[in-house]
XYZ file of C-alpha atoms in Angstrom:
313
model
C -0.055 -0.055 0.009
C 1.323 3.261 -1.109
C 1.999 5.846 1.682
C -0.183 8.634 0.337
C -3.094 5.812 0.218
C -2.177 4.993 3.925
C -2.121 8.697 5.356
C -5.570 9.071 3.635
C -7.102 6.045 5.622
C -5.380 7.159 9.033
C -7.008 10.260 8.229
C -10.279 9.257 7.704
C -10.527 6.724 10.191
C -9.349 9.518 12.853
C -12.504 10.632 14.013
C -13.349 6.980 14.928
C -9.853 6.611 16.670
C -10.498 9.582 19.167
C -14.236 8.191 19.615
C -12.718 4.763 20.526
C -10.163 6.482 22.611
C -13.034 8.137 24.502
C -14.706 5.540 25.475
C -11.630 3.481 26.576
C -10.879 6.151 28.935
C -14.424 6.775 30.623
C -14.256 2.955 31.090
C -11.695 3.096 32.945
C -13.165 6.003 35.011
C -16.326 3.984 35.348
C -14.476 1.252 36.795
C -13.613 3.084 39.473
C -17.037 4.586 40.214
C -19.728 2.885 37.978
C -22.573 5.263 38.919
C -22.563 8.353 41.830
C -22.485 5.941 45.121
C -21.655 2.793 43.233
C -18.168 1.698 43.522
C -16.423 -1.442 41.660
C -15.630 -4.032 43.979
C -11.891 -3.266 42.808
C -11.951 0.140 44.055
C -10.481 -0.898 47.482
C -10.511 1.857 50.491
C -12.042 4.502 47.758
C -15.730 2.925 48.448
C -15.026 3.066 52.385
C -14.088 6.695 52.485
C -16.915 7.398 49.877
C -19.480 8.262 52.925
C -16.624 10.406 54.908
C -16.667 13.142 51.565
C -18.838 16.415 51.726
C -22.090 16.006 50.398
C -21.014 17.988 46.997
C -17.757 16.762 46.292
C -18.110 16.139 42.837
C -18.239 19.927 41.978
C -14.709 19.874 42.416
C -14.163 15.945 41.681
C -16.616 15.509 38.744
C -17.117 12.094 37.170
C -15.593 12.929 34.140
C -12.695 14.879 35.653
C -9.741 16.346 33.354
C -7.479 13.784 33.612
C -9.570 11.392 31.749
C -9.646 13.457 28.493
C -5.829 13.802 28.492
C -5.910 11.478 25.319
C -8.449 13.795 23.463
C -6.277 17.301 22.558
C -8.656 20.268 22.613
C -12.014 18.361 23.871
C -14.051 20.318 25.830
C -17.736 20.101 26.724
C -17.674 24.080 27.707
C -20.149 26.001 24.920
C -20.628 30.457 24.809
C -23.391 31.382 22.922
C -25.085 34.945 22.832
C -27.805 33.927 25.097
C -26.414 31.071 27.151
C -22.944 29.264 28.268
C -22.106 26.227 29.367
C -18.696 26.407 31.589
C -17.695 22.240 32.601
C -14.605 21.628 34.963
C -12.104 21.065 32.350
C -12.166 24.589 31.291
C -11.682 26.584 34.964
C -9.204 28.669 35.154
C -7.779 29.499 38.479
C -5.518 32.630 39.586
C -4.976 34.916 42.689
C -8.186 36.298 43.746
C -7.654 40.294 44.003
C -6.971 41.221 47.382
C -8.024 37.601 48.955
C -5.019 36.078 50.593
C -3.989 32.310 49.779
C -7.183 31.612 47.689
C -7.390 31.181 43.980
C -10.816 32.038 41.856
C -12.526 31.011 38.688
C -14.567 33.444 37.171
C -17.387 30.938 35.412
C -20.023 34.018 34.800
C -19.155 38.189 34.460
C -20.513 41.413 32.830
C -18.143 40.264 30.018
C -20.476 37.571 28.828
C -23.763 39.662 29.017
C -24.672 39.083 32.710
C -25.432 41.606 35.214
C -23.909 39.422 37.874
C -20.881 37.659 38.586
C -20.345 33.891 39.397
C -17.028 32.383 40.953
C -15.872 29.804 42.810
C -12.986 30.714 45.561
C -10.853 28.058 46.578
C -9.456 29.045 49.993
C -5.888 27.560 51.388
C -5.193 27.153 54.887
C -4.878 30.350 56.957
C -6.531 32.162 53.940
C -8.804 35.403 54.533
C -11.469 37.024 51.931
C -11.655 40.676 50.532
C -14.482 42.596 50.298
C -16.454 42.901 47.062
C -16.116 46.175 45.184
C -18.176 49.414 46.967
C -22.171 49.143 46.223
C -21.789 45.305 45.407
C -23.757 42.613 47.000
C -22.295 39.108 47.595
C -24.129 36.146 48.326
C -21.653 32.943 49.639
C -22.213 29.136 49.656
C -20.220 26.635 50.894
C -19.119 23.605 48.570
C -16.327 22.059 50.748
C -14.649 22.442 53.654
C -15.599 25.197 56.643
C -14.839 28.467 56.984
C -15.608 31.097 60.027
C -17.235 34.100 59.187
C -17.195 37.312 60.847
C -19.225 40.656 60.656
C -18.787 43.059 63.129
C -19.249 43.313 66.861
C -21.314 39.904 68.220
C -21.663 38.622 64.756
C -19.734 35.319 63.758
C -20.976 31.870 62.481
C -18.841 28.796 61.075
C -19.907 28.032 57.955
C -20.211 24.477 56.666
C -20.947 22.660 53.503
C -24.484 23.683 52.579
C -24.482 26.820 54.498
C -24.498 30.207 53.290
C -24.429 34.123 53.921
C -25.777 37.164 52.323
C -24.275 40.604 52.474
C -26.106 43.504 51.528
C -23.747 46.344 49.690
C -21.113 47.910 51.469
C -21.588 45.661 54.345
C -18.291 45.065 56.480
C -17.623 41.215 56.572
C -14.702 38.560 56.481
C -14.272 34.681 55.868
C -11.396 32.827 57.089
C -10.316 29.258 56.632
C -7.997 27.324 58.559
C -8.227 24.584 56.208
C -9.060 24.167 52.345
C -12.289 25.252 51.603
C -14.342 26.013 48.639
C -17.058 28.389 47.989
C -19.365 29.489 44.971
C -19.931 33.167 45.217
C -22.507 35.759 43.479
C -22.170 39.307 42.989
C -24.007 42.306 41.579
C -24.459 46.258 41.954
C -27.265 46.208 44.698
C -30.632 47.819 43.115
C -32.396 49.364 45.963
C -35.784 50.105 46.743
C -37.114 53.574 48.464
C -37.939 52.761 51.796
C -36.868 49.117 52.008
C -34.036 47.762 54.175
C -31.690 44.769 52.953
C -30.280 42.777 56.145
C -27.177 40.252 56.347
C -28.820 36.617 56.060
C -27.031 33.719 57.476
C -28.606 30.243 56.957
C -28.491 26.774 55.846
C -29.928 24.447 52.910
C -31.973 21.937 55.063
C -33.318 24.531 57.559
C -35.425 25.992 54.397
C -39.032 24.603 54.074
C -40.191 23.348 50.693
C -41.991 25.156 48.787
C -45.228 24.758 46.631
C -44.578 23.975 42.906
C -47.446 23.700 41.196
C -47.508 21.928 37.961
C -44.025 20.838 38.650
C -42.518 17.635 40.776
C -38.981 19.275 41.652
C -38.498 20.309 45.153
C -37.765 23.993 45.627
C -36.090 26.153 48.478
C -35.693 29.729 48.409
C -32.479 30.706 50.745
C -33.099 34.483 50.831
C -36.198 36.417 51.957
C -38.694 37.081 48.780
C -39.360 40.630 50.165
C -39.086 43.576 47.566
C -36.153 44.333 49.634
C -33.680 41.615 47.856
C -33.127 42.304 44.203
C -32.168 38.509 43.035
C -32.533 35.432 45.122
C -30.872 31.842 45.146
C -33.116 28.339 44.840
C -32.036 25.315 45.611
C -33.965 22.626 43.483
C -33.914 18.886 43.632
C -35.118 15.963 41.089
C -35.246 12.579 41.598
C -34.149 10.289 38.376
C -36.557 10.440 35.785
C -38.057 13.860 36.961
C -37.728 17.064 34.496
C -39.385 20.589 34.340
C -42.697 20.797 33.069
C -42.626 24.279 31.703
C -40.249 25.136 28.797
C -38.968 28.646 30.386
C -38.870 31.610 28.899
C -38.660 34.864 30.651
C -36.581 38.228 31.116
C -34.722 37.096 34.275
C -31.206 35.861 34.093
C -29.759 32.759 35.705
C -26.656 31.589 36.950
C -26.460 27.807 38.037
C -24.236 25.275 39.458
C -24.956 21.632 39.549
C -24.287 20.464 42.878
C -25.239 16.666 42.727
C -26.098 14.137 40.202
C -26.343 14.528 36.069
C -29.239 15.169 33.411
C -29.877 17.308 30.109
C -29.935 20.714 29.741
C -31.636 22.317 26.612
C -30.772 26.001 26.247
C -32.094 28.039 22.905
C -31.648 25.038 20.243
C -28.740 22.878 21.912
C -28.844 19.933 24.447
C -26.121 19.507 26.649
C -25.272 16.827 28.757
C -24.687 18.129 32.571
C -23.033 16.853 35.666
C -21.990 18.270 39.132
C -19.910 20.955 38.763
C -21.082 22.468 35.486
C -22.107 26.151 35.403
C -24.577 27.661 33.493
C -25.276 31.364 32.542
C -28.735 32.099 30.953
C -29.581 35.631 29.032
C -32.873 37.123 29.366
C -35.484 34.991 27.077
C -33.642 32.013 26.235
C -35.538 28.628 26.300
C -34.750 26.800 28.890
C -35.390 23.462 30.331
C -33.999 20.578 32.874
C -34.314 17.006 32.641
C -32.393 14.368 35.546
C -30.834 11.383 34.261
C -28.678 8.744 35.876
C -29.574 6.921 39.256
C -28.684 9.578 41.724
C -30.969 12.859 42.669
C -29.806 15.982 40.741
C -29.264 19.501 42.727
C -28.834 22.801 41.427
C -28.104 25.944 42.966
C -29.715 28.964 40.857
C -29.294 32.717 40.375
C -32.329 34.844 39.795
C -32.990 38.420 39.615
C -36.538 39.229 41.235
C -38.740 42.059 42.123
C -37.521 44.927 40.175
C -39.295 46.168 37.223
C -37.538 45.090 33.798
C -37.632 48.841 32.761
């Protein structure tokens, strides 16, 4: 066979070759963790330690971690469009956070893509301290992994563990300190205040928030902030059992920022259908069609930013 013919055959079969390599690497990954919460017999102590991990450990250790794509140069599930973005874990770029000490951050959503808010991950290392947001910027913090001490003035202190959160109005003095490693997700935006309404600091945990009615839907909903007009956004925790999905195919003026905390599924954004898993972040612009269906053998949970209580004009 001539050299030129061999080259043509190799070029034609390259997509199939890359696909087969992906299946092989994916098989190796599933050999240790078959599904969320299900381990292979050969996994050894990994299974024994499973119960000791944070409930959101897959946010920072997804099933398909970047190492499993090492034989697929240039591969990513991330996508950016005019009205939405999917930012997956293999695309995260961490760098030192401005004015924070010993902390790396990865911005997942910013006004550069068209949003009016920022969403980022902060990885606090041992002996690290947070910085304040810019003037007139409010902040919401949700702890995904580890623990941190929150200080907010005289007589105000809280130990933050996984699944706890805090909201700070604009120009509210506060700080977070981590003796050990901790991972946070933060939402920040320039606060839109209403005359006669006072916004207060909030501290809480997901488990202590009541389940709310969701007429026509099957998912479980918790709201982490008060629903009064004082607050210009809210953070929702939404839970889906395997096979459950959104009934409404939403199209609305509100923006969303989403972090998938547990599980996996399919997210529709516009005319695109994206497989998603724990650790994936999504930005949804106003009026982009959106829908979610939960897949796999374990429940799905995601954290969702939504602007509320303000006239769109």
